[in-house]
PDB file of C-alpha atoms and ligand atoms in Angstrom:
ATOM      1  CA  MET A 608       0.000   0.000   0.000  1.00 54.00           C
ATOM      2  CA  ALA A 609       1.481   3.315  -1.073  1.00 49.00           C
ATOM      3  CA  SER A 610       1.734   5.916   1.651  1.00 52.00           C
ATOM      4  CA  PRO A 611      -0.999   8.540   1.385  1.00 62.00           C
ATOM      5  CA  ARG A 612       0.196  11.789  -0.066  1.00 76.00           C
ATOM      6  CA  VAL A 613      -1.373  15.091  -0.837  1.00 90.00           C
ATOM      7  CA  MET A 614      -0.903  16.786  -4.140  1.00 95.00           C
ATOM      8  CA  THR A 615      -1.473  20.499  -4.338  1.00 96.00           C
ATOM      9  CA  VAL A 616      -2.701  21.964  -7.603  1.00 97.00           C
ATOM     10  CA  ASP A 617      -2.850  25.747  -7.863  1.00 98.00           C
ATOM     11  CA  ILE A 618      -4.872  27.123 -10.742  1.00 98.00           C
ATOM     12  CA  LEU A 619      -4.314  30.629 -12.102  1.00 98.00           C
ATOM     13  CA  THR A 620      -7.343  31.788 -14.038  1.00 98.00           C
ATOM     14  CA  LEU A 621      -9.409  34.802 -15.027  1.00 97.00           C
ATOM     15  CA  PHE A 622     -12.575  32.748 -14.409  1.00 97.00           C
ATOM     16  CA  PRO A 623     -12.326  31.279 -10.899  1.00 97.00           C
ATOM     17  CA  GLY A 624     -16.036  30.454 -10.832  1.00 97.00           C
ATOM     18  CA  TYR A 625     -15.556  28.050 -13.721  1.00 97.00           C
ATOM     19  CA  PHE A 626     -14.157  25.402 -11.376  1.00 96.00           C
ATOM     20  CA  SER A 627     -16.641  25.419  -8.507  1.00 94.00           C
ATOM     21  CA  SER A 628     -19.174  22.914  -9.795  1.00 95.00           C
ATOM     22  CA  PRO A 629     -16.792  20.299 -11.283  1.00 94.00           C
ATOM     23  CA  MET A 630     -14.749  20.333  -8.078  1.00 91.00           C
ATOM     24  CA  GLY A 631     -17.750  19.162  -6.098  1.00 90.00           C
ATOM     25  CA  GLU A 632     -18.523  16.181  -8.337  1.00 90.00           C
ATOM     26  CA  GLY A 633     -17.134  12.788  -9.295  1.00 89.00           C
ATOM     27  CA  ILE A 634     -13.489  11.943  -8.999  1.00 86.00           C
ATOM     28  CA  LEU A 635     -12.423  15.570  -8.597  1.00 90.00           C
ATOM     29  CA  GLY A 636     -14.868  16.069  -5.762  1.00 91.00           C
ATOM     30  CA  ARG A 637     -13.891  12.785  -4.136  1.00 90.00           C
ATOM     31  CA  GLY A 638     -10.202  13.560  -4.391  1.00 88.00           C
ATOM     32  CA  VAL A 639     -10.723  16.937  -2.787  1.00 88.00           C
ATOM     33  CA  GLU A 640     -13.065  15.574  -0.133  1.00 87.00           C
ATOM     34  CA  ASP A 641     -10.821  12.777   1.096  1.00 85.00           C
ATOM     35  CA  GLY A 642      -7.835  15.098   1.163  1.00 86.00           C
ATOM     36  CA  ARG A 643      -5.687  13.398  -1.480  1.00 85.00           C
ATOM     37  CA  VAL A 644      -5.610  16.519  -3.565  1.00 93.00           C
ATOM     38  CA  ARG A 645      -5.793  20.132  -2.595  1.00 95.00           C
ATOM     39  CA  ILE A 646      -6.977  22.468  -5.325  1.00 96.00           C
ATOM     40  CA  ARG A 647      -6.579  26.194  -4.892  1.00 97.00           C
ATOM     41  CA  ILE A 648      -7.998  28.651  -7.370  1.00 98.00           C
ATOM     42  CA  PHE A 649      -6.450  32.089  -7.842  1.00 98.00           C
ATOM     43  CA  ASN A 650      -7.839  34.973  -9.820  1.00 98.00           C
ATOM     44  CA  LEU A 651      -5.186  36.406 -12.109  1.00 97.00           C
ATOM     45  CA  ARG A 652      -6.871  39.771 -11.853  1.00 97.00           C
ATOM     46  CA  ASP A 653      -5.945  39.905  -8.173  1.00 98.00           C
ATOM     47  CA  PHE A 654      -2.325  40.150  -9.272  1.00 98.00           C
ATOM     48  CA  ALA A 655      -2.821  43.095 -11.615  1.00 97.00           C
ATOM     49  CA  GLU A 656      -0.827  46.141 -10.662  1.00 91.00           C
ATOM     50  CA  ASP A 657      -3.099  49.058 -11.537  1.00 95.00           C
ATOM     51  CA  ARG A 658      -6.363  50.194 -10.048  1.00 96.00           C
ATOM     52  CA  HIS A 659      -8.278  49.037 -13.130  1.00 97.00           C
ATOM     53  CA  ARG A 660      -6.884  45.555 -12.520  1.00 97.00           C
ATOM     54  CA  THR A 661      -5.752  45.306 -16.131  1.00 97.00           C
ATOM     55  CA  VAL A 662      -4.612  41.854 -17.237  1.00 97.00           C
ATOM     56  CA  ASP A 663      -4.462  42.201 -21.015  1.00 96.00           C
ATOM     57  CA  ASP A 664      -3.197  44.608 -23.626  1.00 96.00           C
ATOM     58  CA  ARG A 665      -3.001  45.069 -27.401  1.00 95.00           C
ATOM     59  CA  PRO A 666      -0.424  42.978 -29.261  1.00 96.00           C
ATOM     60  CA  PHE A 667       2.831  44.627 -30.329  1.00 97.00           C
ATOM     61  CA  GLY A 668       2.979  44.628 -34.112  1.00 97.00           C
ATOM     62  CA  GLY A 669      -0.779  44.955 -34.401  1.00 96.00           C
ATOM     63  CA  GLY A 670      -3.476  42.391 -35.016  1.00 95.00           C
ATOM     64  CA  ALA A 671      -6.809  41.360 -33.580  1.00 94.00           C
ATOM     65  CA  GLY A 672      -7.533  40.442 -29.987  1.00 93.00           C
ATOM     66  CA  MET A 673      -5.761  41.066 -26.741  1.00 95.00           C
ATOM     67  CA  VAL A 674      -2.736  39.461 -25.151  1.00 96.00           C
ATOM     68  CA  LEU A 675      -2.356  38.495 -21.487  1.00 96.00           C
ATOM     69  CA  LYS A 676       0.198  40.832 -19.945  1.00 96.00           C
ATOM     70  CA  PRO A 677       3.244  39.163 -18.404  1.00 97.00           C
ATOM     71  CA  GLU A 678       3.323  41.131 -15.115  1.00 97.00           C
ATOM     72  CA  PRO A 679       0.199  39.746 -13.389  1.00 97.00           C
ATOM     73  CA  VAL A 680       1.130  36.164 -14.293  1.00 98.00           C
ATOM     74  CA  CYS A 681       4.678  36.674 -13.107  1.00 98.00           C
ATOM     75  CA  ARG A 682       3.598  38.337  -9.870  1.00 98.00           C
ATOM     76  CA  ALA A 683       1.182  35.505  -9.194  1.00 98.00           C
ATOM     77  CA  LEU A 684       3.901  32.917  -9.822  1.00 98.00           C
ATOM     78  CA  THR A 685       6.360  34.671  -7.534  1.00 98.00           C
ATOM     79  CA  TRP A 686       3.759  34.893  -4.801  1.00 98.00           C
ATOM     80  CA  LEU A 687       2.671  31.251  -5.213  1.00 98.00           C
ATOM     81  CA  LYS A 688       6.261  30.031  -5.188  1.00 97.00           C
ATOM     82  CA  GLY A 689       6.766  31.903  -1.931  1.00 97.00           C
ATOM     83  CA  LEU A 690       4.040  29.919  -0.183  1.00 96.00           C
ATOM     84  CA  PRO A 691       5.252  27.152   2.119  1.00 95.00           C
ATOM     85  CA  GLY A 692       5.402  23.650   0.705  1.00 94.00           C
ATOM     86  CA  PRO A 693       7.206  21.741  -2.030  1.00 95.00           C
ATOM     87  CA  SER A 694       8.432  23.713  -5.004  1.00 96.00           C
ATOM     88  CA  PRO A 695       5.863  23.625  -7.784  1.00 98.00           C
ATOM     89  CA  ARG A 696       6.032  22.494 -11.397  1.00 98.00           C
ATOM     90  CA  VAL A 697       4.655  25.359 -13.496  1.00 98.00           C
ATOM     91  CA  ILE A 698       2.518  24.281 -16.446  1.00 98.00           C
ATOM     92  CA  LEU A 699       1.056  26.625 -19.045  1.00 98.00           C
ATOM     93  CA  LEU A 700      -2.102  25.338 -20.719  1.00 98.00           C
ATOM     94  CA  THR A 701      -2.046  26.438 -24.338  1.00 97.00           C
ATOM     95  CA  PRO A 702      -2.917  25.020 -27.763  1.00 95.00           C
ATOM     96  CA  GLN A 703       0.785  25.516 -28.584  1.00 95.00           C
ATOM     97  CA  GLY A 704       1.803  23.046 -25.887  1.00 97.00           C
ATOM     98  CA  ALA A 705       2.875  19.432 -26.189  1.00 98.00           C
ATOM     99  CA  PRO A 706      -0.181  17.188 -26.726  1.00 98.00           C
ATOM    100  CA  LEU A 707      -1.074  15.581 -23.392  1.00 98.00           C
ATOM    101  CA  LYS A 708      -0.424  11.839 -23.235  1.00 96.00           C
ATOM    102  CA  GLN A 709      -1.302   9.270 -20.585  1.00 95.00           C
ATOM    103  CA  SER A 710       2.417   8.618 -20.105  1.00 94.00           C
ATOM    104  CA  ARG A 711       3.009  12.275 -19.202  1.00 97.00           C
ATOM    105  CA  VAL A 712      -0.011  12.329 -16.872  1.00 97.00           C
ATOM    106  CA  LYS A 713       1.501   9.325 -15.083  1.00 96.00           C
ATOM    107  CA  GLU A 714       4.780  11.146 -14.573  1.00 96.00           C
ATOM    108  CA  LEU A 715       3.114  14.328 -13.406  1.00 97.00           C
ATOM    109  CA  ALA A 716       0.954  12.380 -10.942  1.00 95.00           C
ATOM    110  CA  LEU A 717       4.159  11.895  -8.936  1.00 94.00           C
ATOM    111  CA  CYS A 718       4.569  15.665  -8.415  1.00 96.00           C
ATOM    112  CA  HIS A 719       3.703  17.112  -5.037  1.00 96.00           C
ATOM    113  CA  ARG A 720       2.735  20.490  -6.328  1.00 97.00           C
ATOM    114  CA  ILE A 721       1.639  21.811  -9.716  1.00 98.00           C
ATOM    115  CA  ILE A 722       0.685  25.300 -10.855  1.00 98.00           C
ATOM    116  CA  LEU A 723      -1.641  25.432 -13.852  1.00 98.00           C
ATOM    117  CA  ILE A 724      -1.818  28.687 -15.803  1.00 98.00           C
ATOM    118  CA  CYS A 725      -4.954  28.998 -17.892  1.00 98.00           C
ATOM    119  CA  GLY A 726      -4.103  30.988 -21.001  1.00 90.00           C
ATOM    120  CA  ARG A 727      -6.541  32.611 -23.350  1.00 81.00           C
ATOM    121  CA  TYR A 728      -6.805  31.850 -27.006  1.00 69.00           C
ATOM    122  CA  GLU A 729      -5.676  35.274 -28.186  1.00 81.00           C
ATOM    123  CA  GLY A 730      -2.494  34.434 -26.403  1.00 90.00           C
ATOM    124  CA  ILE A 731      -0.276  35.143 -23.485  1.00 96.00           C
ATOM    125  CA  ASP A 732       2.950  37.149 -23.720  1.00 97.00           C
ATOM    126  CA  GLU A 733       5.507  34.667 -25.057  1.00 97.00           C
ATOM    127  CA  ARG A 734       8.057  35.598 -22.379  1.00 98.00           C
ATOM    128  CA  ILE A 735       5.905  33.870 -19.763  1.00 98.00           C
ATOM    129  CA  ALA A 736       6.047  30.630 -21.741  1.00 96.00           C
ATOM    130  CA  ASP A 737       9.745  31.070 -22.513  1.00 97.00           C
ATOM    131  CA  PHE A 738      11.120  32.049 -19.135  1.00 98.00           C
ATOM    132  CA  PHE A 739       8.635  31.406 -16.329  1.00 98.00           C
ATOM    133  CA  CYS A 740       7.063  28.015 -17.077  1.00 98.00           C
ATOM    134  CA  ASP A 741       8.490  24.508 -16.834  1.00 98.00           C
ATOM    135  CA  GLU A 742       6.352  23.121 -19.629  1.00 98.00           C
ATOM    136  CA  GLN A 743       3.418  23.821 -21.923  1.00 98.00           C
ATOM    137  CA  ILE A 744       0.570  21.391 -22.431  1.00 98.00           C
ATOM    138  CA  SER A 745      -2.262  21.184 -24.968  1.00 98.00           C
ATOM    139  CA  ILE A 746      -5.167  18.749 -24.650  1.00 98.00           C
ATOM    140  CA  GLY A 747      -5.695  18.288 -28.386  1.00 98.00           C
ATOM    141  CA  ASP A 748      -5.685  19.770 -31.840  1.00 97.00           C
ATOM    142  CA  TYR A 749      -8.553  22.218 -31.539  1.00 96.00           C
ATOM    143  CA  VAL A 750      -8.814  25.701 -30.094  1.00 93.00           C
ATOM    144  CA  LEU A 751     -10.603  26.427 -26.812  1.00 95.00           C
ATOM    145  CA  SER A 752     -11.470  29.955 -25.784  1.00 94.00           C
ATOM    146  CA  GLY A 753      -9.396  29.527 -22.642  1.00 96.00           C
ATOM    147  CA  GLY A 754      -7.278  27.040 -20.732  1.00 97.00           C
ATOM    148  CA  GLU A 755      -9.961  26.402 -18.085  1.00 98.00           C
ATOM    149  CA  PRO A 756     -11.630  23.360 -19.686  1.00 97.00           C
ATOM    150  CA  ALA A 757      -8.148  22.005 -20.401  1.00 98.00           C
ATOM    151  CA  ALA A 758      -7.244  22.425 -16.719  1.00 98.00           C
ATOM    152  CA  LEU A 759     -10.290  20.354 -15.755  1.00 97.00           C
ATOM    153  CA  VAL A 760      -9.438  17.656 -18.282  1.00 98.00           C
ATOM    154  CA  PHE A 761      -5.859  17.548 -17.026  1.00 98.00           C
ATOM    155  CA  LEU A 762      -6.970  17.443 -13.374  1.00 96.00           C
ATOM    156  CA  ASP A 763      -9.381  14.589 -14.000  1.00 95.00           C
ATOM    157  CA  ALA A 764      -6.713  12.524 -15.736  1.00 96.00           C
ATOM    158  CA  LEU A 765      -4.223  13.340 -12.991  1.00 95.00           C
ATOM    159  CA  ILE A 766      -6.349  12.752  -9.920  1.00 92.00           C
ATOM    160  CA  ARG A 767      -7.578   9.354 -10.973  1.00 91.00           C
ATOM    161  CA  LEU A 768      -3.965   8.174 -10.947  1.00 92.00           C
ATOM    162  CA  ILE A 769      -3.454   8.980  -7.285  1.00 85.00           C
ATOM    163  CA  PRO A 770      -4.171   5.445  -6.044  1.00 71.00           C
ATOM    164  CA  GLU A 771      -6.009   6.252  -2.869  1.00 66.00           C
ATOM    165  CA  VAL A 772      -8.615   8.279  -4.712  1.00 50.00           C
ATOM    166  CA  MET A 773      -9.819   5.418  -6.859  1.00 50.00           C
ATOM    167  CA  GLY A 774     -12.916   3.524  -5.770  1.00 54.00           C
ATOM    168  CA  CYS A 775     -11.257   0.218  -6.533  1.00 49.00           C
ATOM    169  CA  ALA A 776      -7.584  -0.111  -5.708  1.00 49.00           C
ATOM    170  CA  ASP A 777      -6.493  -1.593  -9.024  1.00 50.00           C
ATOM    171  CA  SER A 778      -9.118  -0.335 -11.443  1.00 51.00           C
ATOM    172  CA  GLY A 779      -6.545   1.953 -13.041  1.00 52.00           C
ATOM    173  CA  LYS A 780      -4.099  -0.777 -13.989  1.00 55.00           C
ATOM    174  CA  GLU A 781      -6.465  -3.042 -15.893  1.00 54.00           C
ATOM    175  CA  GLU A 782      -6.997  -0.551 -18.659  1.00 65.00           C
ATOM    176  CA  SER A 783      -5.401  -1.287 -21.946  1.00 66.00           C
ATOM    177  CA  PHE A 784      -4.527   2.396 -22.355  1.00 72.00           C
ATOM    178  CA  GLU A 785      -1.867   1.695 -19.773  1.00 67.00           C
ATOM    179  CA  GLU A 786      -0.211  -0.369 -22.488  1.00 79.00           C
ATOM    180  CA  GLY A 787      -0.871   2.230 -25.148  1.00 87.00           C
ATOM    181  CA  LEU A 788      -3.971   0.466 -26.462  1.00 93.00           C
ATOM    182  CA  LEU A 789      -7.660   1.278 -26.635  1.00 96.00           C
ATOM    183  CA  GLU A 790      -9.923  -0.424 -24.102  1.00 96.00           C
ATOM    184  CA  TYR A 791     -11.516  -3.801 -24.812  1.00 97.00           C
ATOM    185  CA  PRO A 792     -15.342  -3.879 -25.072  1.00 97.00           C
ATOM    186  CA  GLN A 793     -17.332  -4.183 -21.841  1.00 98.00           C
ATOM    187  CA  TYR A 794     -20.807  -5.651 -21.390  1.00 98.00           C
ATOM    188  CA  THR A 795     -23.247  -5.948 -18.522  1.00 98.00           C
ATOM    189  CA  ARG A 796     -26.816  -7.149 -18.046  1.00 98.00           C
ATOM    190  CA  PRO A 797     -29.162  -7.732 -19.773  1.00 98.00           C
ATOM    191  CA  ARG A 798     -27.602 -10.584 -21.723  1.00 98.00           C
ATOM    192  CA  ASN A 799     -29.960  -9.836 -24.596  1.00 98.00           C
ATOM    193  CA  PHE A 800     -30.544  -6.169 -25.269  1.00 98.00           C
ATOM    194  CA  LYS A 801     -33.045  -5.358 -28.029  1.00 98.00           C
ATOM    195  CA  GLY A 802     -31.949  -8.482 -29.893  1.00 98.00           C
ATOM    196  CA  HIS A 803     -28.223  -7.844 -29.458  1.00 98.00           C
ATOM    197  CA  GLY A 804     -26.273 -10.460 -27.545  1.00 98.00           C
ATOM    198  CA  VAL A 805     -22.978 -10.525 -25.707  1.00 98.00           C
ATOM    199  CA  PRO A 806     -19.873 -12.496 -26.871  1.00 98.00           C
ATOM    200  CA  GLU A 807     -20.296 -16.096 -25.612  1.00 98.00           C
ATOM    201  CA  ILE A 808     -16.750 -16.348 -24.295  1.00 98.00           C
ATOM    202  CA  LEU A 809     -17.598 -13.952 -21.445  1.00 98.00           C
ATOM    203  CA  PHE A 810     -19.877 -16.647 -19.964  1.00 98.00           C
ATOM    204  CA  SER A 811     -17.306 -19.436 -20.273  1.00 98.00           C
ATOM    205  CA  GLY A 812     -15.906 -18.933 -16.783  1.00 98.00           C
ATOM    206  CA  ASP A 813     -12.416 -19.447 -18.267  1.00 98.00           C
ATOM    207  CA  HIS A 814     -10.565 -16.397 -16.986  1.00 98.00           C
ATOM    208  CA  GLU A 815      -7.419 -17.009 -18.997  1.00 97.00           C
ATOM    209  CA  LYS A 816      -9.392 -17.375 -22.240  1.00 98.00           C
ATOM    210  CA  ILE A 817     -11.311 -14.207 -21.418  1.00 98.00           C
ATOM    211  CA  ARG A 818      -8.099 -12.312 -20.688  1.00 97.00           C
ATOM    212  CA  VAL A 819      -6.582 -13.296 -24.044  1.00 96.00           C
ATOM    213  CA  TRP A 820      -9.837 -12.517 -25.882  1.00 97.00           C
ATOM    214  CA  ARG A 821      -9.913  -9.055 -24.322  1.00 97.00           C
ATOM    215  CA  ARG A 822      -6.318  -8.492 -25.282  1.00 96.00           C
ATOM    216  CA  ARG A 823      -7.099  -9.474 -28.862  1.00 97.00           C
ATOM    217  CA  GLN A 824     -10.136  -7.154 -28.925  1.00 97.00           C
ATOM    218  CA  ALA A 825      -8.087  -4.247 -27.579  1.00 96.00           C
ATOM    219  CA  LEU A 826      -5.390  -4.823 -30.173  1.00 95.00           C
ATOM    220  CA  SER A 827      -7.728  -5.177 -33.147  1.00 96.00           C
ATOM    221  CA  LYS A 828      -9.757  -2.130 -32.097  1.00 96.00           C
ATOM    222  CA  THR A 829      -6.563  -0.105 -31.769  1.00 96.00           C
ATOM    223  CA  ILE A 830      -5.235  -1.249 -35.170  1.00 95.00           C
ATOM    224  CA  LYS A 831      -8.539  -0.334 -36.799  1.00 96.00           C
ATOM    225  CA  ARG A 832      -9.228   3.006 -35.117  1.00 97.00           C
ATOM    226  CA  ARG A 833      -5.912   4.336 -33.830  1.00 96.00           C
ATOM    227  CA  PRO A 834      -3.035   2.671 -35.645  1.00 94.00           C
ATOM    228  CA  ASP A 835      -0.932   5.696 -34.657  1.00 93.00           C
ATOM    229  CA  LEU A 836      -0.999   4.431 -31.047  1.00 92.00           C
ATOM    230  CA  ILE A 837       0.762   1.193 -31.859  1.00 90.00           C
ATOM    231  CA  GLU A 838       4.486   1.349 -31.457  1.00 84.00           C
ATOM    232  CA  GLU A 839       5.693  -2.129 -32.345  1.00 79.00           C
ATOM    233  CA  GLU A 840       8.806  -1.886 -30.210  1.00 77.00           C
ATOM    234  CA  ARG A 841       6.762  -0.984 -27.124  1.00 82.00           C
ATOM    235  CA  LEU A 842       4.395  -3.952 -27.399  1.00 87.00           C
ATOM    236  CA  SER A 843       4.781  -6.694 -24.812  1.00 90.00           C
ATOM    237  CA  PRO A 844       5.843 -10.072 -26.255  1.00 91.00           C
ATOM    238  CA  GLU A 845       2.314 -11.372 -25.632  1.00 90.00           C
ATOM    239  CA  ASN A 846       0.694  -8.457 -27.411  1.00 91.00           C
ATOM    240  CA  ARG A 847       3.090  -8.805 -30.340  1.00 91.00           C
ATOM    241  CA  LYS A 848       2.192 -12.485 -30.674  1.00 91.00           C
ATOM    242  CA  ILE A 849      -1.552 -11.750 -30.567  1.00 90.00           C
ATOM    243  CA  LEU A 850      -1.104  -8.909 -33.060  1.00 89.00           C
ATOM    244  CA  MET A 851       0.689 -11.153 -35.563  1.00 90.00           C
ATOM    245  CA  LYS A 852      -2.135 -13.683 -35.427  1.00 91.00           C
ATOM    246  CA  LEU A 853      -4.883 -11.113 -36.057  1.00 90.00           C
ATOM    247  CA  PRO A 854      -6.619 -11.392 -39.429  1.00 87.00           C
ATOM    248  CA  LYS A 855      -5.388  -8.630 -41.758  1.00 72.00           C
ATOM    249  CA  LYS A 856      -8.932  -7.283 -42.269  1.00 60.00           C
ATOM    250  CA  ASP A 857     -12.115  -8.003 -40.282  1.00 53.00           C
TER     251      ASP A 857
HETATM  252 CL1  6GU B1585      -4.552  23.854 -23.096  1.00 95.08          CL
HETATM  253  N1  6GU B1585      -5.864  25.804 -24.256  1.00 95.08           N
HETATM  254  C1  6GU B1585      -6.599  26.320 -25.244  1.00 95.08           C
HETATM  255  N2  6GU B1585      -6.979  27.596 -25.179  1.00 95.08           N
HETATM  256  N3  6GU B1585      -6.987  25.630 -26.294  1.00 95.08           N
HETATM  257  C2  6GU B1585      -6.617  24.348 -26.343  1.00 95.08           C
HETATM  258  C3  6GU B1585      -5.848  23.748 -25.339  1.00 95.08           C
HETATM  259  C4  6GU B1585      -5.474  24.518 -24.295  1.00 95.08           C
HETATM  260  N4  6GU B1585      -5.613  22.469 -25.687  1.00 95.08           N
HETATM  261  C5  6GU B1585      -6.249  22.296 -26.839  1.00 95.08           C
HETATM  262  N5  6GU B1585      -6.837  23.415 -27.243  1.00 95.08           N
END
């Protein structure tokens, strides 16, 4: 049993209210409630320096939209880093970031403290990204109006990997995504649903046969839908063997 640990996630945002409802529900809510994760929300505007609490400005060189000024972000980071506790990993959420992968989420789940900066789609002064962040993350190839939904997506993926937060101790390991594959199909009652049955093998009681069948399903689904996920050299010997025996087309 891993020793319980608390992860602190500080979120810097212009829309603090965005997080209140999701943080009370599901795995986020549970993680917060049982004290595995501490989430603190900070309003970027509180770190503005003028009496109008200005956080954005027009882009140098012209163009549409506004750009997040560097000073409030930097002030917030300095202040947050000065708080007691482990030193934080600073992550900027931006469509220009590295696409988020389960493998990276796994690594980041080992951090004790993370600061998430929610950017805006018009952009944030590049010097913040260049000199004041440890890394930049994107959650996919589409543009959101702000980093807030991305922060929630990232948090969900992260928190479910802190073992003590999961309902079932090992429910995270079973997933084929852990091995870089899509999940095998799942079925539950009724056995006949509107004329559609369930694969017979699942009633065989032969756990080894079922395990191999699931593996084969996960592999063939991945080949068909997400061949980009399959890195031959990363496949386990068992998966490679199953893969070679799969029919070329089905
Ligand atoms: Cl992290 N932010 C924004 N604004 N758009 C995104 C994104 C992040 N990831 C994908 N699209």
